[in-house]
Tab-separated table of C-alpha atoms in Angstrom:
chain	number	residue	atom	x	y	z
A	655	UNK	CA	15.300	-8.111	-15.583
A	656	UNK	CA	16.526	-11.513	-15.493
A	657	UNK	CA	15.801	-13.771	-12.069
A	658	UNK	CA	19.700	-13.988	-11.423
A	659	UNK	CA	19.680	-10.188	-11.314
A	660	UNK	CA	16.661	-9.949	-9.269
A	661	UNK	CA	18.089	-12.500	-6.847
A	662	UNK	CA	21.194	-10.494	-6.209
A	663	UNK	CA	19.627	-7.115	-5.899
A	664	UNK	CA	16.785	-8.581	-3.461
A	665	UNK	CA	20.151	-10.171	-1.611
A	666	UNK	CA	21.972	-6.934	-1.529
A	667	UNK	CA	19.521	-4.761	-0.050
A	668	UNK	CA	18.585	-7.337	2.491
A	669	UNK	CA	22.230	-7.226	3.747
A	670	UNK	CA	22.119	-3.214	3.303
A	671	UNK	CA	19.222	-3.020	5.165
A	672	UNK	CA	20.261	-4.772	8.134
A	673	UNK	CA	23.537	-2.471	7.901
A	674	UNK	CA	21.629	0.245	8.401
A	675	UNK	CA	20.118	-0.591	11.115
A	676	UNK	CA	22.983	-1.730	12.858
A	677	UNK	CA	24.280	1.755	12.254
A	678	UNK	CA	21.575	3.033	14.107
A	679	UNK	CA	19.026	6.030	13.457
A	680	UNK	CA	21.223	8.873	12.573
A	681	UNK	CA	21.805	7.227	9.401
A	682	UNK	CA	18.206	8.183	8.695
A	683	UNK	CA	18.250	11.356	9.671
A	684	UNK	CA	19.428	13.067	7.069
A	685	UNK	CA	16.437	12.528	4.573
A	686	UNK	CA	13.635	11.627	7.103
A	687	UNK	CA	13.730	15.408	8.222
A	688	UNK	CA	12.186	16.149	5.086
A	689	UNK	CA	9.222	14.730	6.214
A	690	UNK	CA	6.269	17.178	7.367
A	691	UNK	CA	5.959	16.232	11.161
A	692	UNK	CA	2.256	17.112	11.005
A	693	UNK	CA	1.296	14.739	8.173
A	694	UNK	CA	0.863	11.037	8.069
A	695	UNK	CA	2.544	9.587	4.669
A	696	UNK	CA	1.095	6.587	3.467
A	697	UNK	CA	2.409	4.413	0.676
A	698	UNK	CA	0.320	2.436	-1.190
A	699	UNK	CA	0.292	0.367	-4.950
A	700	UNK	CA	-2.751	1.881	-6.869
A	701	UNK	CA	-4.493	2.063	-10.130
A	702	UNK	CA	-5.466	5.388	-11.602
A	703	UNK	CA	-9.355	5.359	-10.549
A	704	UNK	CA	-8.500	3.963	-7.160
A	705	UNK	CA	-6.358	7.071	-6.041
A	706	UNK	CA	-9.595	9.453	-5.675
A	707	UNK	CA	-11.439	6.742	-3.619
A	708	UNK	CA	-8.560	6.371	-1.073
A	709	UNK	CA	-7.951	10.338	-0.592
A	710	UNK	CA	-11.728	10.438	0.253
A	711	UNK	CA	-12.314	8.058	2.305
A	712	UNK	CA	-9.235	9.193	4.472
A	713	UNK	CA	-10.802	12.635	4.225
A	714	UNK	CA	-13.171	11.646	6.621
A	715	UNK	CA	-10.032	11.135	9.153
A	716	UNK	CA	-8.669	13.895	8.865
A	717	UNK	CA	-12.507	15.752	8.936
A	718	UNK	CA	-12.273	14.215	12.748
A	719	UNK	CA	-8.790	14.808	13.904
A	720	UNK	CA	-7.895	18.450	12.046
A	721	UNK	CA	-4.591	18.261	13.895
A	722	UNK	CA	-2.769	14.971	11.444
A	723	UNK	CA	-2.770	15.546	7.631
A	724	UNK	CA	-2.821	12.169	5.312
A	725	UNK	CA	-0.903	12.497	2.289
A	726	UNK	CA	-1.500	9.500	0.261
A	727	UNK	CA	1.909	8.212	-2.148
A	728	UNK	CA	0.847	5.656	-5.277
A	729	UNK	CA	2.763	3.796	-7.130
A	730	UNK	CA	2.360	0.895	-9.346
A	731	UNK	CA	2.096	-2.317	-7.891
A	732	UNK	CA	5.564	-3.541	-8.842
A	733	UNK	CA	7.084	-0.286	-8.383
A	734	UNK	CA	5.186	0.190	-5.100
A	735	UNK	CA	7.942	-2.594	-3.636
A	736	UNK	CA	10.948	-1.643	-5.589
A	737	UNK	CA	10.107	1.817	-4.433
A	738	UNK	CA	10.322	0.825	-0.896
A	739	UNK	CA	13.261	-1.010	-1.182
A	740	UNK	CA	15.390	2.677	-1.784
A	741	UNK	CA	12.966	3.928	0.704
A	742	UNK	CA	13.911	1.951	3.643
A	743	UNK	CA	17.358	2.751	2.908
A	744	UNK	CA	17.106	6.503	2.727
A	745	UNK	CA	14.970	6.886	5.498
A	746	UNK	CA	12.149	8.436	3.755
A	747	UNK	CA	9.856	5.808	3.673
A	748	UNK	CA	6.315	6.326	4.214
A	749	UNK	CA	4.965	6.331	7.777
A	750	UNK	CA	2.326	3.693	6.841
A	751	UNK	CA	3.150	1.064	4.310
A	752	UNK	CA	0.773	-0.969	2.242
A	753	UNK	CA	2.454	-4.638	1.930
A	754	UNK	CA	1.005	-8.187	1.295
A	755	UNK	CA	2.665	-12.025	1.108
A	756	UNK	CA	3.405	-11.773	-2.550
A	757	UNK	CA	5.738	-8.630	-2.091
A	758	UNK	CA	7.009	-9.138	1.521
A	759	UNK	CA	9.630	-12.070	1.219
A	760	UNK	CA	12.547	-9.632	0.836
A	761	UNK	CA	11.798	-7.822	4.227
A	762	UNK	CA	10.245	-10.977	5.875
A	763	UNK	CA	13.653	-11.204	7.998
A	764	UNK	CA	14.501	-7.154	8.308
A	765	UNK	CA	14.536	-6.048	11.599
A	766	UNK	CA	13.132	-2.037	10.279
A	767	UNK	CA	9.418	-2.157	11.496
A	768	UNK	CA	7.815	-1.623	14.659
A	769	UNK	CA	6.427	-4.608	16.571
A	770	UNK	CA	2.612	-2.935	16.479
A	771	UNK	CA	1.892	-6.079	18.518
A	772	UNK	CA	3.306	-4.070	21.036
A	773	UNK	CA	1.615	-1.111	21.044
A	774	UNK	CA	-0.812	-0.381	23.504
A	775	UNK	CA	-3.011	2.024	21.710
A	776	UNK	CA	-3.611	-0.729	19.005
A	777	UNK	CA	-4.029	-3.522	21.190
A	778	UNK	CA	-7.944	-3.265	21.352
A	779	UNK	CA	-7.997	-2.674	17.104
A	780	UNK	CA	-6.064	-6.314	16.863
A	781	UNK	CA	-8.328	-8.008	19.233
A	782	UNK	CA	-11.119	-6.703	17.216
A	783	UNK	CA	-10.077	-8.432	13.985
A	784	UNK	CA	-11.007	-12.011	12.275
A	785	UNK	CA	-9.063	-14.280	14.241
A	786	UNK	CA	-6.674	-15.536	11.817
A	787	UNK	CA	-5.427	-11.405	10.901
A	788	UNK	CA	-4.821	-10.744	14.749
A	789	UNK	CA	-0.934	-12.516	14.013
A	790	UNK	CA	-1.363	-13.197	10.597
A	791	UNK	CA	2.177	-10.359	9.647
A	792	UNK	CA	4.842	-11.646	11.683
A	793	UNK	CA	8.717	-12.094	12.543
A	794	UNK	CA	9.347	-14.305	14.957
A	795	UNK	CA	7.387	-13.470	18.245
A	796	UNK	CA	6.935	-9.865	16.981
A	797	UNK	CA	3.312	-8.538	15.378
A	798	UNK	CA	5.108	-6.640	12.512
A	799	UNK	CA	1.803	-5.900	10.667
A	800	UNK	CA	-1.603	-5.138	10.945
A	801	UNK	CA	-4.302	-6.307	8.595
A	802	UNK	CA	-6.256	-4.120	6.978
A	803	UNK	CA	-8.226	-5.916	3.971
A	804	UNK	CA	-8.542	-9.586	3.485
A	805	UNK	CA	-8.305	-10.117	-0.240
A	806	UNK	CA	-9.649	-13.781	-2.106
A	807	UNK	CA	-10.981	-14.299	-5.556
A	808	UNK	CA	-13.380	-15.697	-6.623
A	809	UNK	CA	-15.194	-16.594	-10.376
A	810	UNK	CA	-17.318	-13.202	-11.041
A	811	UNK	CA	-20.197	-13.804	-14.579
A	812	UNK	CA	-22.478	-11.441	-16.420
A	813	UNK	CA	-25.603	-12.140	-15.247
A	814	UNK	CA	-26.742	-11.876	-19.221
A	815	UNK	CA	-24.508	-14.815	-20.057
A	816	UNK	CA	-26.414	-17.070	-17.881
A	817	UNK	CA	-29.877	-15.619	-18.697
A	818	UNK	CA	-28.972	-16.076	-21.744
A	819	UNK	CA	-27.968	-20.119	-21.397
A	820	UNK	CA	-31.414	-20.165	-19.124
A	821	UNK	CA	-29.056	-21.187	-16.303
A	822	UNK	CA	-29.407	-20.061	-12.763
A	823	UNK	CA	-26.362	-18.092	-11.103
A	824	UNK	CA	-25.529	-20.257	-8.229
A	825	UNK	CA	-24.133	-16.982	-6.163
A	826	UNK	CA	-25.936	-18.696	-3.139
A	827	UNK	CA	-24.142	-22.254	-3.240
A	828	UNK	CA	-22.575	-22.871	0.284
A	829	UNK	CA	-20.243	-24.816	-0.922
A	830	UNK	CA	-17.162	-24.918	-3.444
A	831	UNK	CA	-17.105	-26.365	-6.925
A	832	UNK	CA	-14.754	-29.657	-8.092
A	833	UNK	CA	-12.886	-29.097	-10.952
A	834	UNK	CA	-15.354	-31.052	-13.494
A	835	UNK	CA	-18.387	-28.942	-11.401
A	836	UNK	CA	-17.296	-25.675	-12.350
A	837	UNK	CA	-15.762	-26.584	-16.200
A	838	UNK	CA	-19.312	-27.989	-16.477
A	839	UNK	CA	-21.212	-25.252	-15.508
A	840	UNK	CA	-19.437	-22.173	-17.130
A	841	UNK	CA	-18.223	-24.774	-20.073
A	842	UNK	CA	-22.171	-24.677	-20.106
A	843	UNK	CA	-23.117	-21.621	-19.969
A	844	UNK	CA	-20.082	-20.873	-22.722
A	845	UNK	CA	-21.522	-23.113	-25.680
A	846	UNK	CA	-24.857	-21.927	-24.882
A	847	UNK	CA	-23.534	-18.053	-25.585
A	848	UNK	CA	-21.379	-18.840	-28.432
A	849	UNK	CA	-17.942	-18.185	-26.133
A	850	UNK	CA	-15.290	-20.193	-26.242
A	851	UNK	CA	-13.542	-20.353	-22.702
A	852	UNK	CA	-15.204	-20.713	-19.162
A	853	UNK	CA	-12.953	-18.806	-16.650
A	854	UNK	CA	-9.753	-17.226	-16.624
A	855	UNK	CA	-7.603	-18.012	-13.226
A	856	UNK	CA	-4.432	-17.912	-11.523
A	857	UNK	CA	-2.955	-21.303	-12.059
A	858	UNK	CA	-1.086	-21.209	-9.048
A	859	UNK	CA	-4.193	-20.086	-6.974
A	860	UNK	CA	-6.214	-22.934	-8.626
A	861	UNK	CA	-2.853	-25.805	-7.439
A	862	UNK	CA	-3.104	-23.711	-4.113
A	863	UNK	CA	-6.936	-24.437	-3.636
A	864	UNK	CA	-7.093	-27.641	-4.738
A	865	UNK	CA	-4.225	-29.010	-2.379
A	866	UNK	CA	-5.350	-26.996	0.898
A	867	UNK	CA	-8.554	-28.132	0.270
A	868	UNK	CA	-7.477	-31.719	0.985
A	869	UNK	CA	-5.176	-30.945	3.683
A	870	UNK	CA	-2.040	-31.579	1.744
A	871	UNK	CA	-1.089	-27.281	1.312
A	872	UNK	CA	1.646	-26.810	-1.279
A	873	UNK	CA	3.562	-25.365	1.365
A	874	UNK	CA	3.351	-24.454	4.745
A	875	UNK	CA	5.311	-23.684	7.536
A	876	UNK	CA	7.968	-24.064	5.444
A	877	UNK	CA	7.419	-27.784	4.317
A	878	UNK	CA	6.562	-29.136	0.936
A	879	UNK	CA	3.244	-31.196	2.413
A	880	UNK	CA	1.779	-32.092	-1.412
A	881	UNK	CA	3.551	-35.677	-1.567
A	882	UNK	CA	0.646	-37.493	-0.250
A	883	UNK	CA	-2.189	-39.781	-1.883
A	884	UNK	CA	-4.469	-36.773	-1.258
A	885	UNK	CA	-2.138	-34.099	-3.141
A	886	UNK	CA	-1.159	-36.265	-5.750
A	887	UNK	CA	-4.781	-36.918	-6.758
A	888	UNK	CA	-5.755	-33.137	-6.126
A	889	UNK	CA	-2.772	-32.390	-8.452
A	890	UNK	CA	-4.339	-34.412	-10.985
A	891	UNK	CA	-7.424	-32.638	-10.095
A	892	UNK	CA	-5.509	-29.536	-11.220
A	893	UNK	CA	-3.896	-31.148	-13.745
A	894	UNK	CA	-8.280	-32.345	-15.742
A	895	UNK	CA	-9.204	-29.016	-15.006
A	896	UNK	CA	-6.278	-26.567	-16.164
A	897	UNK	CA	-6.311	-28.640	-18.849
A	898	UNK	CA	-9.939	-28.889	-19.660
A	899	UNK	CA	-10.023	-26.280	-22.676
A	900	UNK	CA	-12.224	-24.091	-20.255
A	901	UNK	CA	-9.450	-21.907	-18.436
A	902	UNK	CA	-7.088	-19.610	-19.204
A	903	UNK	CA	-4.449	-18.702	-17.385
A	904	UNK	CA	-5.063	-15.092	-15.691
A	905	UNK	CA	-1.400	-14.348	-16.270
A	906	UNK	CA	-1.771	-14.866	-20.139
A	907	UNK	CA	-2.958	-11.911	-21.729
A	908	UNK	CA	-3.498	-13.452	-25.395
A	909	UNK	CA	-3.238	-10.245	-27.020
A	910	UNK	CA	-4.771	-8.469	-24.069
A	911	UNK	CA	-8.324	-9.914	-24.166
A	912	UNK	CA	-8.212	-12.024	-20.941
A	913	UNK	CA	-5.886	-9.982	-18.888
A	914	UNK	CA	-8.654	-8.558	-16.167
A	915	UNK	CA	-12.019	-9.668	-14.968
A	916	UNK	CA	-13.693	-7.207	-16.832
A	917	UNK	CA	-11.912	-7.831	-20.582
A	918	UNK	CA	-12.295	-11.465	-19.463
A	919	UNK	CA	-16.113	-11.400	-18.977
A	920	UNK	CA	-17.829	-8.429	-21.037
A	921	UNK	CA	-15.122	-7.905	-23.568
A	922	UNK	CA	-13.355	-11.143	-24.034
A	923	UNK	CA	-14.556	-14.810	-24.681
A	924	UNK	CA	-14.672	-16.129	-21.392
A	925	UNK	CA	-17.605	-16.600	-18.779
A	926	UNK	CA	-16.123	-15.834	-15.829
A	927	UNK	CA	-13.619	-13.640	-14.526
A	928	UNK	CA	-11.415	-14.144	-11.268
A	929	UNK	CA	-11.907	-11.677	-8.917
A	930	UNK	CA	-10.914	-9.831	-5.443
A	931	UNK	CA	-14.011	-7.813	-4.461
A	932	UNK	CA	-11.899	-4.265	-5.089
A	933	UNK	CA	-12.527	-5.666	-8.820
A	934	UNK	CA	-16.244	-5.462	-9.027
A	935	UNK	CA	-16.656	-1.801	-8.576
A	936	UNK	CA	-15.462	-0.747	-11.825
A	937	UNK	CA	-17.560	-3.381	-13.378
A	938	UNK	CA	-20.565	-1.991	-11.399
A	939	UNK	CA	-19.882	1.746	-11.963
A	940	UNK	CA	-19.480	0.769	-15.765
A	941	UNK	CA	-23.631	-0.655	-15.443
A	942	UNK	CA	-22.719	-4.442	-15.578
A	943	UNK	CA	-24.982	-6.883	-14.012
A	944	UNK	CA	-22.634	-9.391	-12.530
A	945	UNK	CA	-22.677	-11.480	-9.586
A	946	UNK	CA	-20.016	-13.811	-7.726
A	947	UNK	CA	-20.112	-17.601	-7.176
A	948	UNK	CA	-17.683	-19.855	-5.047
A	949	UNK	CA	-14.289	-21.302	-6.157
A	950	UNK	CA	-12.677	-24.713	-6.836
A	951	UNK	CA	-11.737	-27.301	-4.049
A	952	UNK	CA	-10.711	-31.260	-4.818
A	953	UNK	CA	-13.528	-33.562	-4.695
A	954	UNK	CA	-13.936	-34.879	-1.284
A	955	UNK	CA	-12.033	-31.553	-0.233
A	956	UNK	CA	-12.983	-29.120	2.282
A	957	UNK	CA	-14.008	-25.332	1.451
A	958	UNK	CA	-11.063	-23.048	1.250
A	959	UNK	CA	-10.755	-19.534	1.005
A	960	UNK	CA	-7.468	-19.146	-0.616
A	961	UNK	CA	-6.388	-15.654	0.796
A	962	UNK	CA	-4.077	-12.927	1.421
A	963	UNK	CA	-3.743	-9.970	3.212
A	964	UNK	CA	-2.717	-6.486	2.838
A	965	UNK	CA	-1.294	-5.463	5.632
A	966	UNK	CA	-0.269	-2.213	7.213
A	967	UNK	CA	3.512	-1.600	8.872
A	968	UNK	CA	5.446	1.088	10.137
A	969	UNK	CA	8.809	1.545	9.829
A	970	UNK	CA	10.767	2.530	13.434
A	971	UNK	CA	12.338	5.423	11.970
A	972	UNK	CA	9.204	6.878	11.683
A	973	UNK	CA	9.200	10.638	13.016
A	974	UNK	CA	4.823	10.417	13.859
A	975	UNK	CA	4.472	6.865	14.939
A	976	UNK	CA	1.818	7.832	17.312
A	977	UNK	CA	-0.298	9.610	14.825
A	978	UNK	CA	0.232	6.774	12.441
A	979	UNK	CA	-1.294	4.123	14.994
A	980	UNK	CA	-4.246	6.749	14.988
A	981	UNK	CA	-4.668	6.790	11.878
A	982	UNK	CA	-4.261	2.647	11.818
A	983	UNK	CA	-6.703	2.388	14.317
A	984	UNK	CA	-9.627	4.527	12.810
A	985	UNK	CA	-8.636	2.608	9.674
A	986	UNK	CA	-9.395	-0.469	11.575
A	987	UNK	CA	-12.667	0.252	12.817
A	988	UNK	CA	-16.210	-0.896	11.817
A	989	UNK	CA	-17.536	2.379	10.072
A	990	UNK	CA	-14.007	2.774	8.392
A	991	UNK	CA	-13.915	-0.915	7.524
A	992	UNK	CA	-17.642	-0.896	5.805
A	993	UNK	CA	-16.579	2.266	3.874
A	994	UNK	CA	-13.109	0.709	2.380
A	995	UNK	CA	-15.511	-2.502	1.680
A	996	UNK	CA	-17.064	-0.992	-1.040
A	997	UNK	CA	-14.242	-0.241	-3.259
A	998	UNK	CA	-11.589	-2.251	-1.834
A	999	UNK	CA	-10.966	-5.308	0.313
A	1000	UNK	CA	-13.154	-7.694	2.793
A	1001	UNK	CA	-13.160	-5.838	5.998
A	1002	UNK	CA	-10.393	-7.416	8.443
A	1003	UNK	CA	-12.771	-5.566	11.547
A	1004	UNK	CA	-14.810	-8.957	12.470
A	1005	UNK	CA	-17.860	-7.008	13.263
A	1006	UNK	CA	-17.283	-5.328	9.746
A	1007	UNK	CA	-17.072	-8.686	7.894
A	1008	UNK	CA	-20.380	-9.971	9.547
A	1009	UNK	CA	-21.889	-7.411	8.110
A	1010	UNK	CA	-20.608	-7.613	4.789
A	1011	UNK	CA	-21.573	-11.420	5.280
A	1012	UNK	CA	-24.970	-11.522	6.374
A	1013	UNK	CA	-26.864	-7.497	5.917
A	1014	UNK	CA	-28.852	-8.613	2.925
A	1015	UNK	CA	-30.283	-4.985	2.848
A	1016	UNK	CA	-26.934	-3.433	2.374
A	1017	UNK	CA	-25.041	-6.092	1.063
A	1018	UNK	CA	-25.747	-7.342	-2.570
A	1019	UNK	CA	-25.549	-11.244	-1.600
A	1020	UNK	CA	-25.495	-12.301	-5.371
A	1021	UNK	CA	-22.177	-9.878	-5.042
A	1022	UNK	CA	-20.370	-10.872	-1.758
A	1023	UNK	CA	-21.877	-14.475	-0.699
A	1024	UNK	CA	-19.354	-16.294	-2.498
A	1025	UNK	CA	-16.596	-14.522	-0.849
A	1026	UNK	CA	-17.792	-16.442	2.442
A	1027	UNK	CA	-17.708	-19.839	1.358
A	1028	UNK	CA	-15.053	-21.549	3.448
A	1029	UNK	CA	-14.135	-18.651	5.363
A	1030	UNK	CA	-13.571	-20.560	8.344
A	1031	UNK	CA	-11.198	-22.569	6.173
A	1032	UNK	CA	-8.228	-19.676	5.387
A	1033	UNK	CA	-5.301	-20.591	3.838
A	1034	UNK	CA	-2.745	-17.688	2.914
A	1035	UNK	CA	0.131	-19.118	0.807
A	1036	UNK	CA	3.584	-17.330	2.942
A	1037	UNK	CA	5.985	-15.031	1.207
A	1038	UNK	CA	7.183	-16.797	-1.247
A	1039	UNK	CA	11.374	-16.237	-2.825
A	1040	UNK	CA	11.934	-15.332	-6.152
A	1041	UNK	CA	13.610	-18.810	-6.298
A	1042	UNK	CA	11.002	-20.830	-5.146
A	1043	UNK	CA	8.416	-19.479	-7.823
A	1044	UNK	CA	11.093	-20.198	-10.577
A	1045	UNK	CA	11.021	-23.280	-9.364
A	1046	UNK	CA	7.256	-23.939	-9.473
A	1047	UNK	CA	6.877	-22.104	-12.617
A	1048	UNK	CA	8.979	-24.830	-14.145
A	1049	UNK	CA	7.377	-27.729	-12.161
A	1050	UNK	CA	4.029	-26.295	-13.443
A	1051	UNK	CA	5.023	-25.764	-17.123
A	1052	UNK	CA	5.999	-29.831	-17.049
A	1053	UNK	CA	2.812	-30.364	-15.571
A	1054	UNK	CA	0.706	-28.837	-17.967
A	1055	UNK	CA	2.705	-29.809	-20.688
A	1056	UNK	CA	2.696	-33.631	-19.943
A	1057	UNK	CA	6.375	-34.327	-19.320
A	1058	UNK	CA	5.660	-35.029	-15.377
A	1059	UNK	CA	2.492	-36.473	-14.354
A	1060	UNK	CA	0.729	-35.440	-10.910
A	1061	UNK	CA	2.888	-38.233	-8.811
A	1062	UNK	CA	6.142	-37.103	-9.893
A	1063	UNK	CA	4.908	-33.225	-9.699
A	1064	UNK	CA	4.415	-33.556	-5.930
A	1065	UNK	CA	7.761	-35.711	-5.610
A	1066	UNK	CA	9.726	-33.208	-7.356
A	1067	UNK	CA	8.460	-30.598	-4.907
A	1068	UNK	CA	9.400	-32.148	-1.768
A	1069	UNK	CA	11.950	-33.404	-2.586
A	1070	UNK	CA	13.595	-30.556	-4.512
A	1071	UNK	CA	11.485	-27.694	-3.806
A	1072	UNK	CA	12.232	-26.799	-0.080
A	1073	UNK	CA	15.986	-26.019	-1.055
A	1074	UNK	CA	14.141	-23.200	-2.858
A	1075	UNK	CA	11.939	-21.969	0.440
């Protein structure tokens, strides 16, 4: 579908949304009665093996409160939001939604979910999370969403790569790597192995780490805040290391060989994969021995974790809004939390991530140390419009390709680039 298309339909349903609600509830009513008023729908993206994990680890709900059914509904990830654009019309969307930045700017400004800030039974849950997830989902002055996993990526290796290059897996560095430390190391470790590539990445989660890390964020608050001396050398930071011959771009499949962290590292040519920690079980369960290490920052930069989060809402047409916020707040707790750890997510239940962090005993640190590096540092690029990543796709492409250096990169996006926000 082209991006004019997209951008009309995203449009259109933004204005039919609001309709709707204008036109009040009975405009729901008609398909929301199909709904089983003793079960708790719950929408979420998934891949094939992750739909058995997430039915049994809700069956342990539903073990303690025999009165609320969970009935789980999985889509692909990209269908998962187009679904719930037709959803949220017809009133039959889910009474729990699964939604994150990178699929939330069309309903960023819809007034159809409930301000959980608001809700008194969930008030102790929030207060219990990291600090930055408490009001990390909202509109306005309204808590629209609820975090539920904190999701960052970070370089994953075979351990028989590097035993193989008699190299040492730094998994307990407490600090990032620069650009030219981490194309040296897995460049390294590459020759030494007879591969050909060092790590595949997200390009734009590479620019996005590299700028926070020197205070200069691509974007936030809705400001272009790259056109300084710091961002224009971190740009060109970016610029040595996407360009190093050591990285390929996550998004490129090359004939399929690079497209996940798995194909990337054990089947492909490249060192290191890129990572969320939901993408290490199937590596483990397959018998790889792999461990994490930290990320990329600027030289001179701070740690970042470069993050996102998905986030639970519920729309205000739900029918069992009070069973849903049960079911959010068992979600929410510590024993939940550690369970959905271990195929999913980083816990969003502070007490949760500590132990994730720092229980050596049950918590492989050559798996999840990495994942902690900067964590006091967050940065979680907003919802971003279909527009605006046209825009930096383009920017980007001229970047890589040499016809705008690193200076007139960042100009470009200030001065053009907040039109697009």
């Amino acid at each position: 579908m082209k991006e004019k298309t997209k951008k009309i339909i995203a449009k259109t349903v933004s204005l039919c949304l609001c309709g709707a609600l204008v036109a009040g509830a009975a405009s729901f009513a008609g398909c929301a009665g199909k709904r089983d008023p003793d079960t708790v729908y719950i929408s979420r993206w998934a891949l094939e093996w992750e739909k058995p994990l997430f039915e049994a680890w809700t069956a342990e709900f539903e073990a303690q409160n025999p009165d609320i059914d969970v009935e789980w509904e999985f889509t692909p990830y990209t269908a998962h939001f187009d679904r719930l654009r037709t959803d949220l019309l017809s009133g039959d969307a889910a009474d729990i939604i699964f939604v994150n930045n990178w699929g939330w700017e069309p309903y960023s400004e819809i007034d159809v979910f409930e301000d959980l800030g608001a809700v008194e039974s969930l008030s102790a849950t929030r207060s219990g999370l990291l600090a930055d997830a408490q009001n990390a989902f909202r509109q306005g002055d309204k808590v629209v969403g609820i975090p539920i996993g904190l999701v960052s990526r970070v370089p994953v290796v075979g351990t028989a790569d590097f035993e193989k290059a008699d190299v040492e897996i730094p998994y307990d560095r407490d600090t990032a790597f620069t650009g030219d430390e981490l194309v040296g190391l897995l460049g390294g470790v590459a020759d030494s192995v007879g591969k050909a590539m060092g790590i595949n990445i997200t390009l734009t989660d590479a620019l996005f780490s590299f700028l926070a890390s020197v205070g200069a964020p691509l974007i936030e608050d809705g400001k272009i805040l790259c056109n300084t001396s710091d961002g224009i050398r971190a740009v060109q930071e970016f610029y040595d290391f996407a360009t190093s011959g050591r990285v390929v771009p996550l998004s490129q499949s090359y004939g399929g060989m690079y497209g996940t962290a798995d194909n990337a590292v054990m089947t492909g040519t490249c060192v290191a994969g890129y990572t969320n920690p939901g993408g290490l079980k199937s590596l483990l369960d397959s018998g790889w021995d792999i461990a994490t290490i930290p990320g990329v920052k600027a030289e001179g930069g701070d740690d970042v974790v470069l993050a996102d989060f998905n986030t639970l809402v519920v729309p205000k047409f739900s029918k069992v809004k009070e069973k849903a916020y049960k079911v959010i707040e068992w979600m929410l707790s510590k024993e939940a939390q550690l369970d959905y750890a271990v195929f999913s997510d980083l816990p969003t239940n502070a007490e949760a991530f500590e132990e994730v962090m720092n229980d050596d005993a049950n918590w492989d640190p050559t798996l999840y140390s990495a994942y902690g590096v900067g964590i006091d540092n967050l940065y979680v690029p907003p919802a971003l419009s279909t527009d605006f990543q046209t825009f930096l796709g383009g920017c980007l492409k001229n970047l890589l390709d040499g016809a705008i250096d690193a200076e007139e990169f960042c100009r470009k996006m200030q001065e053009e680039g907040e039109a697009y926000l």
